[in-house]
Coordinates of C-alpha atoms in Angstrom, one line a residue:
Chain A
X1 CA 172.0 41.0 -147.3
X2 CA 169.1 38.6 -148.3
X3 CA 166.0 40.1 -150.5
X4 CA 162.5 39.5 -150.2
X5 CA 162.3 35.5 -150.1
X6 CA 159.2 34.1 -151.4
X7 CA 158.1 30.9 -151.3
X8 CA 157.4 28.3 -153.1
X9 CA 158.8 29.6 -156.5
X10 CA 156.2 27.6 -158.7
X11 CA 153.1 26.1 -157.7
X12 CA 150.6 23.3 -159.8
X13 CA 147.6 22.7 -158.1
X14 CA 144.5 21.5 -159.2
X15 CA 141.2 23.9 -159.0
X16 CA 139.4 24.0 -155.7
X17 CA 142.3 22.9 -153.6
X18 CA 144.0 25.7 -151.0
X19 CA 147.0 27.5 -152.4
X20 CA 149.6 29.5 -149.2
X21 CA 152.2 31.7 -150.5
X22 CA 154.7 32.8 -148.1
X23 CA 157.0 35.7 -147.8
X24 CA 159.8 37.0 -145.7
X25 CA 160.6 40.9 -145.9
X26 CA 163.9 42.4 -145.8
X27 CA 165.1 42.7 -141.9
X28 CA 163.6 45.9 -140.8
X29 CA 161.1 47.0 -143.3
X30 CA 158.2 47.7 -141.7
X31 CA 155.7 47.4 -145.1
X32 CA 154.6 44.7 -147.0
X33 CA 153.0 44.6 -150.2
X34 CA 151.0 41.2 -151.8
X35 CA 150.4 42.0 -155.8
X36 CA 149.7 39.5 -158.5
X37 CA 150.8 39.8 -162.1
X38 CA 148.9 39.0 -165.5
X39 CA 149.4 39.7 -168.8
X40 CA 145.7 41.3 -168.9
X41 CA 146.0 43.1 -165.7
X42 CA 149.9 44.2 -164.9
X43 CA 150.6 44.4 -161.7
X44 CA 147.7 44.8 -159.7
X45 CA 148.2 45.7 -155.6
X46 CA 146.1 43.1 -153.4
X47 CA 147.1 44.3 -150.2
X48 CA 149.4 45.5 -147.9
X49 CA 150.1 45.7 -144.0
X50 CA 152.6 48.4 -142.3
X51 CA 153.7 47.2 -138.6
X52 CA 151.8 43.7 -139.4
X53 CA 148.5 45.3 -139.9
X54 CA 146.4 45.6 -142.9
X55 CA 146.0 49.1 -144.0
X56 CA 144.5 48.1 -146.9
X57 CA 143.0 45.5 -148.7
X58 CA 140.6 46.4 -151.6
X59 CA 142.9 44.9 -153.9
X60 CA 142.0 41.7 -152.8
X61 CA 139.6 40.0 -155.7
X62 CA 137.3 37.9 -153.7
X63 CA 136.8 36.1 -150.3
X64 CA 138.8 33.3 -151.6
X65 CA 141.5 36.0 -151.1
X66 CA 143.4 36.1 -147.7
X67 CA 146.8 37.1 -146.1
X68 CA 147.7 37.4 -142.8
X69 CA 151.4 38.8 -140.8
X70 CA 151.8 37.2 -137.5
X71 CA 155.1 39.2 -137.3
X72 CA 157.3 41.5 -138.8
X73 CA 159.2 38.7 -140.6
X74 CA 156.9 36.5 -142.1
X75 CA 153.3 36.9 -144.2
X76 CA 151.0 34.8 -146.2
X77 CA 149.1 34.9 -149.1
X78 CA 146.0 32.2 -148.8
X79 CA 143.9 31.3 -151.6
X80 CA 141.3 28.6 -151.1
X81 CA 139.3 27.7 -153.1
X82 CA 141.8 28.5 -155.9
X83 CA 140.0 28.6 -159.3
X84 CA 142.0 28.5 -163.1
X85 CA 141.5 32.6 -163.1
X86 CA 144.0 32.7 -160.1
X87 CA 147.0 31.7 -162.5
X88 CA 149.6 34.5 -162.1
X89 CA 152.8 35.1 -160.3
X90 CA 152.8 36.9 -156.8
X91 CA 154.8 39.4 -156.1
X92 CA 155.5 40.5 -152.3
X93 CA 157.4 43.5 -152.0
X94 CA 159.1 45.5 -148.7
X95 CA 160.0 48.9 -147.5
X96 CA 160.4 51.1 -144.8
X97 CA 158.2 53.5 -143.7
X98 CA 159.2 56.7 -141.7
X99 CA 156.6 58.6 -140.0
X100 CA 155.5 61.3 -139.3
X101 CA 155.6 62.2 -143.6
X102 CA 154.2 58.7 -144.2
X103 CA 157.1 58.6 -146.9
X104 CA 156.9 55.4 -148.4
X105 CA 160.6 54.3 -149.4
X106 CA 161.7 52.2 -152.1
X107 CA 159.7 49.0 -152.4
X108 CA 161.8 45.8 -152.9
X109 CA 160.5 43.4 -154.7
X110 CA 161.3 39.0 -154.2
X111 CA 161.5 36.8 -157.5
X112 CA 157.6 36.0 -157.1
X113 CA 155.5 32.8 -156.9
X114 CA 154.1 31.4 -160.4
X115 CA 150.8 29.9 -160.0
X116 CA 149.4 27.8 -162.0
X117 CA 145.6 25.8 -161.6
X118 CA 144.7 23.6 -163.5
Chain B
X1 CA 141.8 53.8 -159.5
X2 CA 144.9 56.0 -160.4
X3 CA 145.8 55.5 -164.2
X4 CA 149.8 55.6 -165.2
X5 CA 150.2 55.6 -169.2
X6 CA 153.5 54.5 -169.9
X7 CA 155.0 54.0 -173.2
X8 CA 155.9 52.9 -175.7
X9 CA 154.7 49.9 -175.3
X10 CA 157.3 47.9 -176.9
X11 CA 160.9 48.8 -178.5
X12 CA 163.3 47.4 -181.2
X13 CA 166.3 49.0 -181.2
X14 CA 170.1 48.6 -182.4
X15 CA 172.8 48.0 -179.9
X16 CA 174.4 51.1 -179.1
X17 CA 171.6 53.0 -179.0
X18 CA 169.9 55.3 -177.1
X19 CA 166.4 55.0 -175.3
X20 CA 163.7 57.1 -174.2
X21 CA 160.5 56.0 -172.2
X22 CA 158.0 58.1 -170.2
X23 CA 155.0 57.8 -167.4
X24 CA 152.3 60.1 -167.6
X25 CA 149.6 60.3 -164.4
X26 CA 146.3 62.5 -164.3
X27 CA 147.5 63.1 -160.7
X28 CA 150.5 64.5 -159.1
X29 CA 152.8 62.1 -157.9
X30 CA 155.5 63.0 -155.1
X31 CA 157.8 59.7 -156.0
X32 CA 158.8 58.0 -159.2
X33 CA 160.4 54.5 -159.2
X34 CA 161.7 52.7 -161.9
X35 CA 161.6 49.4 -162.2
X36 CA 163.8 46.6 -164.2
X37 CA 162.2 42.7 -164.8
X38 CA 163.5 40.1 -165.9
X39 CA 161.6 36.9 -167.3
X40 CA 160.8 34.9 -164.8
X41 CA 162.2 37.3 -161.8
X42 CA 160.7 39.9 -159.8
X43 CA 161.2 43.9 -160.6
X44 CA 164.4 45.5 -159.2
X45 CA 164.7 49.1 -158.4
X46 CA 166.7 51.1 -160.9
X47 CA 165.9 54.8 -160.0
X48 CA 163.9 56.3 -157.1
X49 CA 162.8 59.7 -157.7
X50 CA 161.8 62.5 -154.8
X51 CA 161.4 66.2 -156.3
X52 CA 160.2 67.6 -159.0
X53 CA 163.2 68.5 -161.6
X54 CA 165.1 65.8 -160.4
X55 CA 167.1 64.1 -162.6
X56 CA 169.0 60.9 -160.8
X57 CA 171.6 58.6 -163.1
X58 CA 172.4 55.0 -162.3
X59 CA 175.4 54.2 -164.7
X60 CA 174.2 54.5 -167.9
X61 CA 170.4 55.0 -167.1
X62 CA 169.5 58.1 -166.3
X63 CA 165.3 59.5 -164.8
X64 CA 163.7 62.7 -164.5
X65 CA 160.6 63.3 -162.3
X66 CA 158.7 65.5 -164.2
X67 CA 158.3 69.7 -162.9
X68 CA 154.2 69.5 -163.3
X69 CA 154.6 66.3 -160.8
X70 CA 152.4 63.9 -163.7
X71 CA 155.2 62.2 -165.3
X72 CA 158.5 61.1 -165.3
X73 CA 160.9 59.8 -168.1
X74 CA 163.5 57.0 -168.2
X75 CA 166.8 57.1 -170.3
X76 CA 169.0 54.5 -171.2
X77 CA 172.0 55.7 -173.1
X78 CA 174.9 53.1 -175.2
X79 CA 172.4 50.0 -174.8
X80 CA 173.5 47.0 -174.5
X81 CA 172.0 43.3 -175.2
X82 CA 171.7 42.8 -170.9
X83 CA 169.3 46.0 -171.4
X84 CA 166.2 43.6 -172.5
X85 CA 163.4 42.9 -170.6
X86 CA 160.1 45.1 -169.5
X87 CA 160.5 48.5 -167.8
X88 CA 158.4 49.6 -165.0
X89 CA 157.1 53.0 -163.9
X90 CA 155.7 53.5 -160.2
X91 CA 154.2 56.8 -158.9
X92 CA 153.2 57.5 -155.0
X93 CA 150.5 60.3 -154.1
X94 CA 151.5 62.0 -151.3
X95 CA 150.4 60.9 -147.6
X96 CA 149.2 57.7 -149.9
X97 CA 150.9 54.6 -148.9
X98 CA 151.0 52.4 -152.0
X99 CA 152.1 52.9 -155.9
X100 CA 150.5 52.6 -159.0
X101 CA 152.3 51.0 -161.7
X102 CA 152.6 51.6 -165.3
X103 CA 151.5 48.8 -167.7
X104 CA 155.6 48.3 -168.8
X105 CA 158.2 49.1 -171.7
X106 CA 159.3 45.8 -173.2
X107 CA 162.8 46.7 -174.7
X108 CA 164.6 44.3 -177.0
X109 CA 167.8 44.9 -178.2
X110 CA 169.3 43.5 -181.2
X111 CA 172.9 43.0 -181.0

């Protein structure tokens, strides 16, 4: 069974230009998670949506900051305008959520974006 | 925000070896995952951990979630040199649906 696919896998881009990352969950996971990795920070959580809907986004560092999930098998991660302090790699992870416990399975991670801006 | 200490933060060790690593929280966590990455790849789930006292093995790795609910611990016994790369803890709060992460193990083994 496929993973989490991200896309692209590495990104150059110049500063002040839009950066989209995409991501496709697993088949069937209803959660999806957007977190960005530095060697400062870890892994921070930006956001996440459960049944395409943002639950929560305080993750998010600024208004240059965006993601969106049209559907249950597609999301992006939208940075414009990107600045240097963006460089990281972008994690989105999946899992499935039962209710009524809220239990939170296992999240899956995909082999992550590396930004760079120059 | 929640903080996870995990350590240690680094490790040298011998082939053949055993290892230890741990997550503390200040808050009670009802799941523990633990996570393997590789350079340049995302983490992959090693060990998902549900109730207190549990202790779950995945070949040679073994993971306890801690009985005060605040930590968990990661085992790796008879290491090997595919065993290198950064460890992950994650801990959920009950009714809370995200994790917090710990800041990583790096392990290197020397073969």
């Amino acid at each position: 069974d496929a993973g989490v696919i991200q896309s692209p896998r590495h990104e150059v881009t110049e500063m002040g230009q839009e950066v989209t990352l995409r991501c496709k969950p697993i088949s069937g996971h209803n959660s999806l998670f957007w977190y960005r990795q530095t060697m400062m920070r870890g892994l921070e959580l930006l956001i996440y949506f459960n049944n395409n809907v943002p639950i929560d986004d305080s993750g998010m560092p600024e208004d240059r900051f965006s993601a969106k999930m049209p559907n249950a098998s597609f999301s992006t991660l939208k940075i414009q305008p990107s600045e240097p302090r963006d460089s990281a790699v972008y994690f989105c992870a999946s899992s499935f959520q039962s209710l009524p416990r809220l239990l939170v399975n296992e999240q899956y991670f995909g082999p992550g974006t590396r930004l760079t801006v120059t | 925000g929640q903080q996870l200490n995990q350590s240690p933060q680094s490790m040298f060790i011998q082939e053949g070896e055993d290892v230890s690593m741990n997550c503390t929280s200040s808050s009670i966590f009802n799941t523990w995952l633990w996570y393997k990455q590789d350079p340049g790849e995302g983490p992959v789930l090693l060990i998902a951990l549900y109730k207190a006292g549990e202790l779950t093995s995945n070949g040679r790795l073994t993971a306890q979630f801690g009985i005060t609910r605040k930590d968990s611990f990661l085992n790796i016994s008879a290491s090997i040199p595919s065993d290198v790369g950064i460890y992950f803890c994650a801990g959920r709060i009950y009714n809370f649906n995200k994790f917090y992460f710990g800041s990583g193990t790096k392990l290197n083994v020397k073969p």
